[in-house]
Amino acid sequence: MTQTADTAARTIEERYGRGKRRSIDKRLGWIVGGGAVLAGLAFLLFSGWQHSSTVEFRDLAYSVDSDREVTVSYEVTAPAQARVACTLEALSTSYATVGARTLELEPSEQRTRRFEQTLVTTYPATTGTVRSCWVVTESE
């Protein structure tokens, strides 16, 4: 028993549906997906997430004063009149922390300021660095 091409095509269409309908569904899916991606990007761009870190810091220099002291010079850029805290570290040759201190910096009209702080160490240090700085909130 042989089937003609029209009969075979009709049988396939009845079994699986029409091809055009699937392509319209596929296009609709791509349009909805693309719209969701664009909405997500717009939310990220306009929600202010890129301004979450308003404090910048950088190491300027360090000096190993003795087997028990390291002096760190650093610069902090923060909003004017903001209360800022920074954690400084002294590190050994194996990058282990041998001294650390967290300092709260006084508010100032200047956005960028330079500081110098001496850290006491438990073992000889080879470097001193700023680990992090942040704006102090009222609950801290």
One Martini backbone bead per residue (centre of mass of N, CA, C, O) as a GRO file, in nm:
protein
  140
    1MET     BB    1   0.094   0.038   0.026
    2THR     BB    2   0.051   0.369  -0.099
    3GLN     BB    3   0.146   0.701  -0.056
    4THR     BB    4   0.098   1.008  -0.101
    5ALA     BB    5   0.230   1.313  -0.044
    6ASP     BB    6  -0.034   1.444   0.059
    7THR     BB    7  -0.111   1.230   0.268
    8ALA     BB    8   0.152   1.243   0.433
    9ALA     BB    9   0.137   1.545   0.502
   10ARG     BB   10  -0.139   1.534   0.645
   11THR     BB   11  -0.060   1.331   0.864
   12ILE     BB   12   0.165   1.502   0.990
   13GLU     BB   13  -0.009   1.752   1.055
   14GLU     BB   14  -0.208   1.602   1.244
   15ARG     BB   15   0.008   1.501   1.446
   16TYR     BB   16   0.207   1.788   1.472
   17GLY     BB   17   0.129   2.016   1.306
   18ARG     BB   18   0.206   2.324   1.211
   19GLY     BB   19   0.488   2.502   1.119
   20LYS     BB   20   0.401   2.803   1.140
   21ARG     BB   21   0.313   2.806   1.437
   22ARG     BB   22   0.594   2.750   1.555
   23SER     BB   23   0.740   3.006   1.447
   24ILE     BB   24   0.564   3.206   1.601
   25ASP     BB   25   0.630   3.099   1.886
   26LYS     BB   26   0.935   3.145   1.866
   27ARG     BB   27   0.928   3.450   1.819
   28LEU     BB   28   0.776   3.521   2.078
   29GLY     BB   29   0.993   3.413   2.269
   30TRP     BB   30   1.223   3.603   2.175
   31ILE     BB   31   1.078   3.867   2.239
   32VAL     BB   32   1.029   3.819   2.540
   33GLY     BB   33   1.324   3.761   2.618
   34GLY     BB   34   1.443   4.031   2.517
   35GLY     BB   35   1.266   4.211   2.698
   36ALA     BB   36   1.374   4.099   2.968
   37VAL     BB   37   1.667   4.178   2.927
   38LEU     BB   38   1.622   4.483   2.890
   39ALA     BB   39   1.484   4.529   3.164
   40GLY     BB   40   1.725   4.435   3.337
   41LEU     BB   41   1.930   4.643   3.233
   42ALA     BB   42   1.771   4.895   3.310
   43PHE     BB   43   1.765   4.840   3.610
   44LEU     BB   44   2.074   4.839   3.658
   45LEU     BB   45   2.135   5.128   3.541
   46PHE     BB   46   1.893   5.289   3.726
   47SER     BB   47   1.942   5.179   4.042
   48GLY     BB   48   2.260   5.232   4.148
   49TRP     BB   49   2.475   4.995   4.176
   50GLN     BB   50   2.743   5.153   4.080
   51HIS     BB   51   2.726   5.337   4.372
   52SER     BB   52   2.791   5.153   4.628
   53SER     BB   53   3.098   5.246   4.601
   54THR     BB   54   3.224   5.552   4.755
   55VAL     BB   55   3.505   5.415   4.823
   56GLU     BB   56   3.848   5.496   4.786
   57PHE     BB   57   4.173   5.322   4.768
   58ARG     BB   58   4.541   5.362   4.830
   59ASP     BB   59   4.859   5.285   4.810
   60LEU     BB   60   5.172   5.457   4.855
   61ALA     BB   61   5.329   5.338   5.120
   62TYR     BB   62   5.607   5.172   5.294
   63SER     BB   63   5.761   5.090   5.622
   64VAL     BB   64   6.016   4.918   5.787
   65ASP     BB   65   6.111   5.000   6.109
   66SER     BB   66   6.087   4.703   6.233
   67ASP     BB   67   6.010   4.394   6.369
   68ARG     BB   68   5.733   4.566   6.507
   69GLU     BB   69   5.711   4.781   6.252
   70VAL     BB   70   5.469   4.953   6.035
   71THR     BB   71   5.432   5.194   5.772
   72VAL     BB   72   5.136   5.346   5.632
   73SER     BB   73   5.056   5.489   5.318
   74TYR     BB   74   4.744   5.662   5.231
   75GLU     BB   75   4.442   5.688   5.023
   76VAL     BB   76   4.119   5.865   5.048
   77THR     BB   77   3.797   5.843   4.879
   78ALA     BB   78   3.518   6.047   4.979
   79PRO     BB   79   3.264   6.180   5.096
   80ALA     BB   80   3.176   6.448   5.232
   81GLN     BB   81   3.138   6.399   5.577
   82ALA     BB   82   3.227   6.111   5.598
   83ARG     BB   83   3.234   5.814   5.768
   84VAL     BB   84   3.544   5.636   5.788
   85ALA     BB   85   3.680   5.305   5.744
   86CYS     BB   86   3.994   5.121   5.803
   87THR     BB   87   4.200   4.844   5.702
   88LEU     BB   88   4.511   4.739   5.821
   89GLU     BB   89   4.816   4.563   5.703
   90ALA     BB   90   5.058   4.321   5.799
   91LEU     BB   91   5.304   4.134   5.614
   92SER     BB   92   5.459   3.859   5.535
   93THR     BB   93   5.635   3.657   5.321
   94SER     BB   94   5.356   3.461   5.328
   95TYR     BB   95   5.102   3.662   5.366
   96ALA     BB   96   5.069   3.696   5.657
   97THR     BB   97   4.912   3.821   5.929
   98VAL     BB   98   5.100   4.043   6.173
   99GLY     BB   99   4.904   4.301   6.136
  100ALA     BB  100   4.623   4.503   6.266
  101ARG     BB  101   4.390   4.781   6.177
  102THR     BB  102   4.107   4.979   6.277
  103LEU     BB  103   3.996   5.291   6.139
  104GLU     BB  104   3.857   5.607   6.214
  105LEU     BB  105   3.778   5.871   6.018
  106GLU     BB  106   3.753   6.190   5.993
  107PRO     BB  107   3.563   6.419   5.895
  108SER     BB  108   3.551   6.602   5.572
  109GLU     BB  109   3.561   6.824   5.303
  110GLN     BB  110   3.748   6.638   5.181
  111ARG     BB  111   3.771   6.372   4.960
  112THR     BB  112   4.088   6.368   4.948
  113ARG     BB  113   4.316   6.175   5.156
  114ARG     BB  114   4.602   6.153   5.368
  115PHE     BB  115   4.779   5.880   5.534
  116GLU     BB  116   4.945   5.769   5.847
  117GLN     BB  117   5.038   5.438   5.983
  118THR     BB  118   5.123   5.249   6.266
  119LEU     BB  119   5.214   4.908   6.303
  120VAL     BB  120   5.186   4.639   6.507
  121THR     BB  121   5.378   4.341   6.538
  122THR     BB  122   5.443   3.989   6.593
  123TYR     BB  123   5.616   3.988   6.331
  124PRO     BB  124   5.795   4.020   6.075
  125ALA     BB  125   5.763   4.249   5.815
  126THR     BB  126   5.732   4.334   5.446
  127THR     BB  127   5.440   4.474   5.461
  128GLY     BB  128   5.194   4.735   5.385
  129THR     BB  129   4.825   4.766   5.390
  130VAL     BB  130   4.513   4.812   5.242
  131ARG     BB  131   4.224   4.630   5.261
  132SER     BB  132   3.985   4.843   5.358
  133CYS     BB  133   3.698   5.063   5.285
  134TRP     BB  134   3.425   5.248   5.456
  135VAL     BB  135   3.115   5.348   5.534
  136VAL     BB  136   2.979   5.461   5.823
  137THR     BB  137   2.719   5.367   5.998
  138GLU     BB  138   2.503   5.416   6.263
  139SER     BB  139   2.508   5.100   6.357
  140GLU     BB  140   2.836   5.078   6.404
   0.00000   0.00000   0.00000
